[in-house]
């Protein structure tokens, strides 16, 4: 079955075998493409050589995993037929026609003679995978004189998967090999030098250098243009733009951890060649700052290093605490955080919660049923905590939000969250691609399901930009009502407003207590989903 990447870092699993916890799910966010930029990262231990993958191997792997792991039983006929129809729309010169009665499908490439394929009559995933392989191999053979076979095959793989998974849910999807490699690096880290590049006529220009990375230690700067890697020029022809492909650049910059790679760069002072030691790099996800008497933790997403980074940031800010300048409380800013790894979300929540449940998940596959409890200890030693959320706070971030609020550990301020209350497991495919398969639903410790509607805050700031106006009802009433049902899930709110509200609450204990009472009223008025708890 698919390899799972949800393993609790600190949280204790209850009523679930440890090996099952290690095989849990990874909740990943949709990765937006960087405009014009290529994040050149390599991930160790990637899938096998995709050049030897046959269509039969690809489809047998993909369809069997969907059949086994998806949240609900999969209609294999619909999955494959819709994939074929989609291929007929997006693949040049390919026409796909489902015959009357639905017992066969006819394919034609350009003006060549068409071929009709009988459709399997049962649900068996292997039979449908075999049909998909037959149609792919036939289509590739028909167009062999027009385009390379591997290229056509990969195009068909993508079309078939995209057309089929579109019927499942908004989050189940296929990731092509190049995109899968980048997404793995963002989730798990990668072995490389720590630069983000964009292609230019002269070479690959550095547009970002990861703090503390080998590239930073070697003195590479933003604006440097890489002209050669490992002694091989990126433009072997001597002009006209990079001749080295993105894949070739990635392969040369990556390699075994601890090994060196010579990199030549052009900068204003001339050419410089540096030997850089490849290291495992986990992209930063946490930024910490002190705002007066409040410690602020901004968490942008959840990757393999997030929980450790939060712990480090708290320790660093607590070093600034003193009798003359004590910290009154903390803010965990999850605005704009669209998710990440479930195990890291659990571990971050567990940093602040001393006992009780953190997360429950329920699904069709036995391994999708998970329960996580907190372990003793609070990294803040009980100091007041406010969590900020907005309409982009999603999935793994909502796990943290729900756990902290339901446990009574934190007050939530902002707008209703995005509402992505399902978990995807990442299934590797033999061509180097990946399938993101929705396989479980999330329940907060109080049993709340929030898919599609999000988590409403105790103190709603939607539509408001004046911190004083937001806090006025709290100042006017000893026990204000909870957030009304209508608290829109706003995105891209002015950053200082919610921060100012949170800072004011944390530095005014009576005001904070009133907000907490309002939050308790809100939570009590929202019963758990009946029959949903595992």
Short mmCIF file of C-alpha atoms in Angstrom, two decimals:
data_model
loop_
_atom_site.label_atom_id
_atom_site.label_comp_id
_atom_site.label_asym_id
_atom_site.label_seq_id
_atom_site.Cartn_x
_atom_site.Cartn_y
_atom_site.Cartn_z
CA UNK A 1 0.00 0.00 0.00
CA UNK A 2 1.00 3.64 -0.08
CA UNK A 3 3.77 4.74 2.17
CA UNK A 4 2.48 6.88 4.98
CA UNK A 5 4.21 9.86 6.46
CA UNK A 6 2.07 10.72 9.48
CA UNK A 7 4.13 9.81 12.54
CA UNK A 8 3.53 11.64 15.79
CA UNK A 9 6.70 13.32 17.01
CA UNK A 10 5.71 13.79 20.66
CA UNK A 11 2.04 12.91 20.89
CA UNK A 12 1.11 9.57 22.36
CA UNK A 13 -1.21 7.36 20.26
CA UNK A 14 -4.13 5.96 22.23
CA UNK A 15 -5.82 2.68 21.27
CA UNK A 16 -3.72 2.52 18.09
CA UNK A 17 -0.64 0.38 17.51
CA UNK A 18 2.61 2.36 17.15
CA UNK A 19 3.25 0.81 13.76
CA UNK A 20 -0.10 2.11 12.59
CA UNK A 21 0.81 5.60 13.72
CA UNK A 22 3.97 5.41 11.64
CA UNK A 23 1.84 4.49 8.67
CA UNK A 24 -0.62 7.36 9.06
CA UNK A 25 -1.40 10.04 6.53
CA UNK A 26 0.33 13.14 5.27
CA UNK A 27 -1.90 16.17 4.85
CA UNK A 28 -0.42 18.37 2.21
CA UNK A 29 -1.27 21.73 0.94
CA UNK A 30 -1.69 22.62 -2.69
CA UNK A 31 1.62 24.12 -3.72
CA UNK A 32 1.27 27.29 -5.72
CA UNK A 33 3.83 27.65 -8.49
CA UNK A 34 6.39 30.36 -7.93
CA UNK A 35 5.92 32.87 -10.74
CA UNK A 36 8.89 32.54 -13.07
CA UNK A 37 10.99 30.77 -10.46
CA UNK A 38 12.26 27.23 -10.23
CA UNK A 39 12.92 25.87 -6.75
CA UNK A 40 15.81 23.58 -7.57
CA UNK A 41 15.70 20.95 -4.88
CA UNK A 42 16.48 17.26 -4.80
CA UNK A 43 15.00 14.76 -2.42
CA UNK A 44 17.00 11.72 -1.39
CA UNK A 45 15.40 8.34 -1.72
CA UNK A 46 13.08 9.23 -4.60
CA UNK A 47 11.15 6.74 -6.72
CA UNK A 48 12.85 4.30 -9.03
CA UNK A 49 14.07 5.09 -12.52
CA UNK A 50 10.97 6.14 -14.41
CA UNK A 51 12.51 5.38 -17.80
CA UNK A 52 11.77 1.69 -17.36
CA UNK A 53 8.14 2.12 -16.30
CA UNK A 54 5.51 0.56 -18.54
CA UNK A 55 1.92 1.75 -18.83
CA UNK A 56 0.80 -1.51 -17.24
CA UNK A 57 3.00 -0.91 -14.19
CA UNK A 58 1.87 2.69 -13.86
CA UNK A 59 -1.87 2.05 -14.02
CA UNK A 60 -1.78 -1.10 -11.90
CA UNK A 61 -0.05 0.89 -9.16
CA UNK A 62 -2.28 3.97 -9.43
CA UNK A 63 -5.67 2.28 -9.67
CA UNK A 64 -4.97 -0.32 -7.00
CA UNK A 65 -3.98 2.44 -4.55
CA UNK A 66 -7.07 4.48 -5.33
CA UNK A 67 -9.25 1.40 -4.94
CA UNK A 68 -7.65 0.50 -1.61
CA UNK A 69 -7.13 3.86 0.05
CA UNK A 70 -9.80 6.35 -1.05
CA UNK A 71 -12.24 7.59 1.57
CA UNK A 72 -15.23 6.06 -0.20
CA UNK A 73 -15.51 3.04 -2.55
CA UNK A 74 -14.28 4.04 -6.01
CA UNK A 75 -16.30 3.52 -9.20
CA UNK A 76 -13.47 2.13 -11.34
CA UNK A 77 -15.51 2.33 -14.54
CA UNK A 78 -16.17 6.02 -14.06
CA UNK A 79 -12.58 6.67 -13.02
CA UNK A 80 -11.07 5.12 -16.16
CA UNK A 81 -13.69 6.17 -18.69
CA UNK A 82 -13.60 9.78 -17.51
CA UNK A 83 -9.81 9.62 -17.72
CA UNK A 84 -10.03 8.45 -21.32
CA UNK A 85 -12.55 11.14 -22.22
CA UNK A 86 -10.32 13.79 -20.66
CA UNK A 87 -7.34 12.45 -22.61
CA UNK A 88 -9.37 12.88 -25.78
CA UNK A 89 -9.82 16.55 -24.90
CA UNK A 90 -6.26 17.48 -23.91
CA UNK A 91 -4.02 15.16 -25.97
CA UNK A 92 -3.42 16.53 -29.50
CA UNK A 93 -4.97 14.52 -32.37
CA UNK A 94 -6.56 11.98 -29.99
CA UNK A 95 -10.31 11.38 -30.28
CA UNK A 96 -12.12 9.23 -27.72
CA UNK A 97 -15.70 8.05 -28.22
CA UNK A 98 -17.72 6.00 -25.74
CA UNK A 99 -19.90 3.65 -27.74
CA UNK A 100 -23.70 3.56 -27.25
CA UNK A 101 -24.55 1.29 -24.38
CA UNK A 102 -21.21 1.98 -22.72
CA UNK A 103 -19.70 -1.40 -23.46
CA UNK A 104 -16.73 -0.15 -25.48
CA UNK A 105 -14.63 2.90 -26.25
CA UNK A 106 -13.13 3.88 -29.61
CA UNK A 107 -9.86 5.74 -29.97
CA UNK A 108 -8.49 7.46 -33.06
CA UNK A 109 -5.24 9.38 -33.59
CA UNK A 110 -5.43 11.91 -36.39
CA UNK A 111 -6.58 10.25 -39.62
CA UNK A 112 -5.25 6.84 -38.73
CA UNK A 113 -7.60 3.90 -38.46
CA UNK A 114 -9.47 3.90 -35.13
CA UNK A 115 -9.52 1.02 -32.69
CA UNK A 116 -12.31 -0.09 -30.37
CA UNK A 117 -11.59 -1.48 -26.91
CA UNK A 118 -14.12 -3.50 -24.93
CA UNK A 119 -14.65 -2.27 -21.38
CA UNK A 120 -14.40 -4.66 -18.41
CA UNK A 121 -17.71 -5.60 -16.85
CA UNK A 122 -16.66 -5.78 -13.20
CA UNK A 123 -15.08 -3.55 -10.58
CA UNK A 124 -11.66 -5.25 -10.51
CA UNK A 125 -9.00 -2.52 -10.51
CA UNK A 126 -6.47 -4.77 -12.27
CA UNK A 127 -8.78 -5.26 -15.26
CA UNK A 128 -9.39 -1.55 -15.63
CA UNK A 129 -5.68 -0.82 -15.27
CA UNK A 130 -5.01 -3.32 -18.06
CA UNK A 131 -7.50 -1.52 -20.30
CA UNK A 132 -5.89 1.85 -19.55
CA UNK A 133 -2.48 0.38 -20.40
CA UNK A 134 -3.75 -1.06 -23.70
CA UNK A 135 -5.21 2.28 -24.77
CA UNK A 136 -2.08 4.18 -23.75
CA UNK A 137 0.31 1.81 -25.54
CA UNK A 138 -1.85 1.86 -28.69
CA UNK A 139 -2.02 5.67 -28.69
CA UNK A 140 1.75 5.97 -28.21
CA UNK A 141 2.36 3.56 -31.10
CA UNK A 142 0.08 5.55 -33.39
CA UNK A 143 1.94 8.78 -32.77
CA UNK A 144 5.47 7.35 -32.63
CA UNK A 145 6.55 9.25 -35.75
CA UNK A 146 5.28 12.58 -34.39
CA UNK A 147 6.65 12.72 -30.83
CA UNK A 148 8.90 10.68 -28.53
CA UNK A 149 7.14 7.70 -26.94
CA UNK A 150 8.13 8.56 -23.37
CA UNK A 151 6.78 12.09 -23.76
CA UNK A 152 3.45 10.89 -25.16
CA UNK A 153 3.18 8.22 -22.48
CA UNK A 154 3.71 10.75 -19.68
CA UNK A 155 1.14 13.06 -21.30
CA UNK A 156 -1.38 10.23 -21.30
CA UNK A 157 -0.56 9.25 -17.71
CA UNK A 158 -1.29 12.82 -16.63
CA UNK A 159 -4.49 13.12 -18.66
CA UNK A 160 -5.85 9.80 -17.44
CA UNK A 161 -5.13 10.59 -13.80
CA UNK A 162 -6.38 14.17 -13.92
CA UNK A 163 -9.59 13.18 -15.68
CA UNK A 164 -10.28 10.34 -13.26
CA UNK A 165 -9.42 12.03 -9.96
CA UNK A 166 -11.45 15.12 -10.89
CA UNK A 167 -14.56 13.07 -10.05
CA UNK A 168 -13.40 12.20 -6.54
CA UNK A 169 -12.98 15.40 -4.52
CA UNK A 170 -11.12 18.73 -4.77
CA UNK A 171 -7.97 17.41 -3.11
CA UNK A 172 -7.28 14.01 -4.62
CA UNK A 173 -4.92 14.61 -7.53
CA UNK A 174 -1.98 13.38 -9.56
CA UNK A 175 1.38 15.13 -9.37
CA UNK A 176 3.73 14.68 -12.34
CA UNK A 177 7.31 13.57 -11.55
CA UNK A 178 8.92 17.04 -11.64
CA UNK A 179 6.21 18.59 -9.46
CA UNK A 180 6.27 15.61 -7.11
CA UNK A 181 9.98 16.07 -6.58
CA UNK A 182 9.54 19.72 -5.62
CA UNK A 183 6.60 18.92 -3.34
CA UNK A 184 8.60 16.22 -1.55
CA UNK A 185 11.36 18.72 -0.92
CA UNK A 186 8.90 21.14 0.63
CA UNK A 187 7.38 18.45 2.85
CA UNK A 188 10.45 16.49 3.88
CA UNK A 189 13.46 18.63 3.04
CA UNK A 190 16.07 17.82 0.41
CA UNK A 191 19.77 17.34 -0.06
CA UNK A 192 21.23 20.24 -1.99
CA UNK A 193 22.82 23.66 -1.56
CA UNK A 194 19.77 25.79 -0.66
CA UNK A 195 19.08 28.15 -3.54
CA UNK A 196 16.03 29.13 -5.58
CA UNK A 197 16.77 29.95 -9.21
CA UNK A 198 15.18 31.42 -12.29
CA UNK A 199 16.27 30.77 -15.85
CA UNK A 200 17.91 33.66 -17.72
CA UNK A 201 19.77 33.98 -21.05
CA UNK A 202 23.09 33.89 -19.15
CA UNK A 203 22.37 30.96 -16.88
CA UNK A 204 20.39 30.32 -13.71
CA UNK A 205 20.11 33.41 -11.54
CA UNK A 206 19.84 33.02 -7.75
CA UNK A 207 16.67 34.73 -6.50
CA UNK A 208 16.76 33.35 -2.95
CA UNK A 209 19.35 31.79 -0.64
CA UNK A 210 18.01 29.76 2.29
CA UNK A 211 19.28 31.14 5.62
CA UNK A 212 21.95 28.91 7.15
CA UNK A 213 22.22 26.84 3.97
CA UNK A 214 25.46 25.60 2.37
CA UNK A 215 25.01 28.22 -0.36
CA UNK A 216 24.78 30.95 2.27
CA UNK A 217 27.87 29.64 4.08
CA UNK A 218 29.79 29.55 0.78
CA UNK A 219 29.04 33.20 0.11
CA UNK A 220 26.55 32.90 -2.75
CA UNK A 221 24.33 35.96 -3.11
CA UNK A 222 20.96 36.80 -4.56
CA UNK A 223 21.69 38.02 -8.10
CA UNK A 224 24.60 35.65 -8.72
CA UNK A 225 24.21 33.73 -11.97
CA UNK A 226 25.27 30.08 -11.95
CA UNK A 227 27.20 29.42 -15.14
CA UNK A 228 28.64 25.96 -14.39
CA UNK A 229 27.98 23.11 -11.96
CA UNK A 230 30.44 20.29 -11.38
CA UNK A 231 32.67 21.71 -14.11
CA UNK A 232 29.90 21.50 -16.73
CA UNK A 233 28.72 24.83 -18.21
CA UNK A 234 24.98 25.38 -18.06
CA UNK A 235 25.26 26.64 -21.64
CA UNK A 236 27.42 24.07 -23.39
CA UNK A 237 26.99 25.86 -26.73
CA UNK A 238 28.50 29.08 -25.42
CA UNK A 239 25.48 31.32 -25.94
CA UNK A 240 21.78 31.56 -26.51
CA UNK A 241 20.52 30.62 -23.05
CA UNK A 242 20.94 27.63 -20.76
CA UNK A 243 21.47 24.36 -22.57
CA UNK A 244 21.39 22.42 -19.30
CA UNK A 245 17.84 21.39 -18.47
CA UNK A 246 16.19 22.03 -15.14
CA UNK A 247 16.34 18.30 -14.38
CA UNK A 248 20.05 18.21 -15.20
CA UNK A 249 20.68 21.23 -12.97
CA UNK A 250 18.76 19.59 -10.12
CA UNK A 251 20.71 16.36 -10.53
CA UNK A 252 24.03 18.19 -10.41
CA UNK A 253 23.20 20.34 -7.41
CA UNK A 254 21.85 17.35 -5.50
CA UNK A 255 23.77 14.28 -4.45
CA UNK A 256 24.81 12.36 -1.35
CA UNK A 257 24.74 14.41 1.83
CA UNK A 258 28.17 15.75 2.77
CA UNK A 259 29.64 15.57 -0.73
CA UNK A 260 31.00 18.66 -2.47
CA UNK A 261 29.96 20.25 -5.74
CA UNK A 262 31.92 23.04 -7.51
CA UNK A 263 29.65 25.91 -8.53
CA UNK A 264 30.81 28.76 -10.78
CA UNK A 265 28.89 32.02 -10.58
CA UNK A 266 29.06 35.31 -12.44
CA UNK A 267 28.69 38.48 -10.44
CA UNK A 268 29.60 42.15 -10.77
CA UNK A 269 33.22 41.50 -9.75
CA UNK A 270 33.73 38.71 -12.26
CA UNK A 271 33.62 34.92 -12.11
CA UNK A 272 33.87 33.02 -8.79
CA UNK A 273 34.05 29.25 -8.28
CA UNK A 274 33.19 27.84 -4.86
CA UNK A 275 33.09 24.27 -3.54
CA UNK A 276 29.83 23.74 -1.68
CA UNK A 277 29.06 20.82 0.61
CA UNK A 278 25.60 19.37 -0.02
CA UNK A 279 23.47 19.18 3.11
CA UNK A 280 19.91 18.24 4.02
CA UNK A 281 17.85 21.39 3.90
CA UNK A 282 14.44 21.84 5.46
CA UNK A 283 12.82 25.02 4.26
CA UNK A 284 12.07 27.51 7.06
CA UNK A 285 8.42 27.72 8.14
CA UNK A 286 8.62 29.66 11.42
CA UNK A 287 9.40 33.32 12.05
CA UNK A 288 9.47 34.65 15.61
CA UNK A 289 9.46 38.18 16.97
CA UNK A 290 8.79 40.04 20.17
CA UNK A 291 6.10 42.72 19.98
CA UNK A 292 6.33 44.64 23.23
CA UNK A 293 5.31 42.25 26.00
CA UNK A 294 4.09 39.55 23.61
CA UNK A 295 5.95 36.77 21.82
CA UNK A 296 4.72 36.18 18.25
CA UNK A 297 5.19 32.94 16.32
CA UNK A 298 4.35 33.10 12.62
CA UNK A 299 4.01 29.59 11.11
CA UNK A 300 3.66 29.61 7.31
CA UNK A 301 3.15 25.84 6.77
CA UNK A 302 3.95 22.48 8.35
CA UNK A 303 6.95 20.58 7.00
CA UNK A 304 9.35 18.10 8.58
CA UNK A 305 11.09 20.77 10.65
CA UNK A 306 8.20 22.91 11.89
CA UNK A 307 7.73 21.52 15.41
CA UNK A 308 11.44 21.74 16.17
CA UNK A 309 11.53 25.26 14.73
CA UNK A 310 8.64 26.36 16.97
CA UNK A 311 10.42 24.95 20.01
CA UNK A 312 13.63 26.74 19.08
CA UNK A 313 11.81 30.03 18.46
CA UNK A 314 10.05 29.89 21.82
CA UNK A 315 13.33 29.19 23.61
CA UNK A 316 15.00 32.11 21.84
CA UNK A 317 12.21 34.55 22.68
CA UNK A 318 12.06 33.39 26.29
CA UNK A 319 15.70 34.41 26.61
CA UNK A 320 14.45 38.00 26.24
CA UNK A 321 12.10 37.55 29.22
CA UNK A 322 13.15 39.32 32.40
CA UNK A 323 11.70 40.80 35.56
CA UNK A 324 11.90 44.26 34.03
CA UNK A 325 10.41 43.13 30.72
CA UNK A 326 8.25 40.01 31.20
CA UNK A 327 6.31 38.32 28.44
CA UNK A 328 2.59 38.69 29.09
CA UNK A 329 1.56 36.05 26.57
CA UNK A 330 2.01 34.52 23.15
CA UNK A 331 0.47 34.69 19.69
CA UNK A 332 0.50 31.74 17.28
CA UNK A 333 -0.16 33.24 13.86
CA UNK A 334 -1.63 30.66 11.46
CA UNK A 335 -3.06 33.14 8.99
CA UNK A 336 -2.23 32.18 5.43
CA UNK A 337 -1.03 28.74 6.56
CA UNK A 338 -2.56 26.33 4.07
CA UNK A 339 -1.41 23.14 5.75
CA UNK A 340 1.32 20.52 5.55
CA UNK A 341 2.18 17.33 7.40
CA UNK A 342 -0.27 15.92 9.91
CA UNK A 343 2.44 14.60 12.22
CA UNK A 344 3.93 18.09 12.47
CA UNK A 345 0.55 19.65 13.18
CA UNK A 346 0.04 17.12 15.99
CA UNK A 347 3.54 17.78 17.33
CA UNK A 348 3.06 21.56 17.31
CA UNK A 349 -0.27 21.32 19.13
CA UNK A 350 1.32 18.94 21.64
CA UNK A 351 3.95 21.55 22.49
CA UNK A 352 1.22 23.61 24.19
CA UNK A 353 -1.30 20.99 25.43
CA UNK A 354 -0.52 18.94 28.53
CA UNK A 355 -3.15 16.20 28.26
CA UNK A 356 -6.22 15.01 26.41
CA UNK A 357 -6.96 14.38 22.74
CA UNK A 358 -5.39 16.35 19.90
CA UNK A 359 -6.80 14.74 16.78
CA UNK A 360 -9.09 11.99 15.55
CA UNK A 361 -9.36 10.82 11.95
CA UNK A 362 -11.87 8.39 10.47
CA UNK A 363 -11.90 6.67 7.09
CA UNK A 364 -12.55 3.46 5.16
CA UNK A 365 -9.04 2.00 5.32
CA UNK A 366 -8.07 0.61 8.77
CA UNK A 367 -4.88 2.66 8.88
CA UNK A 368 -6.82 5.88 8.27
CA UNK A 369 -8.49 5.57 11.69
CA UNK A 370 -6.18 7.44 14.04
CA UNK A 371 -6.30 8.95 17.52
CA UNK A 372 -3.63 11.18 19.04
CA UNK A 373 -3.34 12.25 22.70
CA UNK A 374 -1.13 14.97 24.11
CA UNK A 375 1.89 14.20 26.25
CA UNK A 376 2.70 16.04 29.50
CA UNK A 377 4.40 19.41 29.28
CA UNK A 378 3.62 22.89 27.97
CA UNK A 379 6.45 24.74 26.31
CA UNK A 380 4.91 28.06 27.46
CA UNK A 381 4.36 26.89 31.06
CA UNK A 382 0.70 27.90 30.91
CA UNK A 383 1.23 31.44 29.63
CA UNK A 384 -1.80 32.88 27.80
CA UNK A 385 -1.99 31.98 24.11
CA UNK A 386 -3.98 33.53 21.26
CA UNK A 387 -4.22 31.84 17.84
CA UNK A 388 -4.83 33.92 14.73
CA UNK A 389 -6.65 32.38 11.77
CA UNK A 390 -8.16 33.56 8.50
CA UNK A 391 -9.78 32.19 5.38
CA UNK A 392 -6.51 30.67 4.21
CA UNK A 393 -5.87 28.76 7.44
CA UNK A 394 -6.45 25.22 6.22
CA UNK A 395 -6.01 21.49 6.80
CA UNK A 396 -3.01 20.85 9.08
CA UNK A 397 -3.25 24.42 10.40
CA UNK A 398 -6.91 23.79 11.25
CA UNK A 399 -5.85 20.67 13.17
CA UNK A 400 -3.68 22.86 15.41
CA UNK A 401 -6.39 25.52 15.66
CA UNK A 402 -9.09 23.02 16.62
CA UNK A 403 -6.91 21.21 19.14
CA UNK A 404 -5.81 24.37 20.94
CA UNK A 405 -9.32 25.80 21.09
CA UNK A 406 -11.18 22.61 22.03
CA UNK A 407 -8.68 21.85 24.79
CA UNK A 408 -9.19 25.33 26.22
CA UNK A 409 -5.51 26.12 25.79
CA UNK A 410 -5.92 29.07 23.43
CA UNK A 411 -8.32 31.77 22.33
CA UNK A 412 -8.87 32.08 18.59
CA UNK A 413 -9.12 35.49 16.92
CA UNK A 414 -9.69 36.36 13.26
CA UNK A 415 -12.10 34.95 10.71
CA UNK A 416 -13.54 31.53 9.97
CA UNK A 417 -10.88 29.19 8.63
CA UNK A 418 -10.82 27.65 5.15
CA UNK A 419 -12.56 24.37 5.96
CA UNK A 420 -10.35 21.58 4.62
CA UNK A 421 -11.22 18.83 7.03
CA UNK A 422 -9.91 15.82 5.15
CA UNK A 423 -6.53 14.09 5.05
CA UNK A 424 -4.59 12.99 1.99
CA UNK A 425 -2.10 10.15 1.95
CA UNK A 426 0.70 10.48 -0.57
CA UNK A 427 1.11 7.38 -2.73
CA UNK A 428 4.35 7.17 -4.76
CA UNK A 429 4.03 5.90 -8.33
CA UNK A 430 6.64 3.96 -10.31
CA UNK A 431 7.25 6.80 -12.80
CA UNK A 432 8.31 9.21 -10.04
CA UNK A 433 4.92 10.90 -9.79
CA UNK A 434 2.63 10.86 -6.78
CA UNK A 435 -1.05 10.42 -6.05
CA UNK A 436 -2.61 12.51 -3.33
CA UNK A 437 -5.54 10.40 -2.14
CA UNK A 438 -8.16 11.67 0.30
CA UNK A 439 -8.52 8.87 2.83
CA UNK A 440 -9.88 10.22 6.11
CA UNK A 441 -11.96 12.95 7.73
CA UNK A 442 -10.70 15.08 10.60
CA UNK A 443 -12.49 15.51 13.92
CA UNK A 444 -11.34 18.03 16.51
CA UNK A 445 -11.04 16.91 20.15
CA UNK A 446 -14.63 18.09 20.72
CA UNK A 447 -15.80 15.97 17.79
CA UNK A 448 -16.29 18.87 15.37
CA UNK A 449 -16.07 18.20 11.64
CA UNK A 450 -15.14 21.35 9.75
CA UNK A 451 -14.79 20.27 6.13
CA UNK A 452 -16.35 22.83 3.76
CA UNK A 453 -17.42 25.25 6.55
CA UNK A 454 -14.29 25.89 8.64
CA UNK A 455 -13.80 26.78 12.29
CA UNK A 456 -15.34 30.05 13.50
CA UNK A 457 -13.32 32.12 16.00
CA UNK A 458 -14.32 33.26 19.47
CA UNK A 459 -13.57 36.83 18.43
CA UNK A 460 -14.49 37.60 14.82
CA UNK A 461 -12.63 40.40 13.03
CA UNK A 462 -14.09 39.83 9.55
CA UNK A 463 -14.93 43.05 7.75
CA UNK A 464 -13.33 45.19 10.47
CA UNK A 465 -10.05 47.09 10.29
CA UNK A 466 -10.22 49.10 13.54
CA UNK A 467 -8.86 47.19 16.53
CA UNK A 468 -10.69 49.47 18.97
CA UNK A 469 -14.02 48.78 17.26
CA UNK A 470 -13.37 45.03 17.38
CA UNK A 471 -12.69 45.16 21.11
CA UNK A 472 -15.47 47.59 22.00
CA UNK A 473 -18.16 44.90 22.63
CA UNK A 474 -15.81 43.12 25.02
CA UNK A 475 -15.22 46.31 26.98
CA UNK A 476 -18.95 47.10 27.11
CA UNK A 477 -20.31 43.76 28.37
CA UNK A 478 -19.20 41.50 31.22
CA UNK A 479 -20.09 38.38 29.23
CA UNK A 480 -20.48 39.14 25.52
CA UNK A 481 -22.15 36.64 23.21
CA UNK A 482 -20.03 34.29 21.13
CA UNK A 483 -19.23 34.88 17.50
CA UNK A 484 -22.39 34.88 15.37
CA UNK A 485 -22.78 32.19 12.73
CA UNK A 486 -21.82 34.63 9.98
CA UNK A 487 -18.09 35.24 10.31
CA UNK A 488 -16.85 35.16 6.71
CA UNK A 489 -13.63 33.34 5.90
CA UNK A 490 -11.65 36.38 4.80
CA UNK A 491 -8.30 36.10 3.07
CA UNK A 492 -5.40 38.53 3.00
CA UNK A 493 -6.58 40.63 5.93
CA UNK A 494 -4.47 43.63 6.95
CA UNK A 495 -1.80 41.95 9.07
CA UNK A 496 -1.48 44.54 11.88
CA UNK A 497 -5.18 44.60 12.83
CA UNK A 498 -5.55 41.08 14.20
CA UNK A 499 -2.11 41.27 15.79
CA UNK A 500 -3.07 44.48 17.58
CA UNK A 501 -6.28 42.88 18.88
CA UNK A 502 -4.37 39.85 20.15
CA UNK A 503 -1.66 41.95 21.78
CA UNK A 504 -4.29 44.08 23.53
CA UNK A 505 -6.06 41.00 24.88
CA UNK A 506 -2.84 39.45 26.17
CA UNK A 507 -1.77 42.62 27.98
CA UNK A 508 -5.23 43.10 29.53
CA UNK A 509 -6.16 39.97 31.56
CA UNK A 510 -9.77 41.08 32.32
CA UNK A 511 -10.42 41.69 28.63
CA UNK A 512 -8.84 38.35 27.73
CA UNK A 513 -11.06 36.58 30.26
CA UNK A 514 -14.18 38.11 28.72
CA UNK A 515 -13.13 36.91 25.30
CA UNK A 516 -12.45 33.44 26.69
CA UNK A 517 -15.94 33.31 28.20
CA UNK A 518 -17.39 34.24 24.82
CA UNK A 519 -15.36 31.47 23.24
CA UNK A 520 -16.61 28.91 25.76
CA UNK A 521 -20.20 29.91 24.99
CA UNK A 522 -19.56 29.51 21.27
CA UNK A 523 -18.02 26.05 21.69
CA UNK A 524 -20.82 24.85 23.95
CA UNK A 525 -23.41 25.91 21.36
CA UNK A 526 -21.79 23.72 18.69
CA UNK A 527 -22.37 20.03 19.39
CA UNK A 528 -20.08 17.31 18.11
CA UNK A 529 -20.97 15.50 14.92
CA UNK A 530 -23.28 12.67 15.97
CA UNK A 531 -21.86 9.21 15.48
CA UNK A 532 -18.65 10.58 13.98
CA UNK A 533 -16.19 9.81 16.75
CA UNK A 534 -14.03 6.72 16.18
#
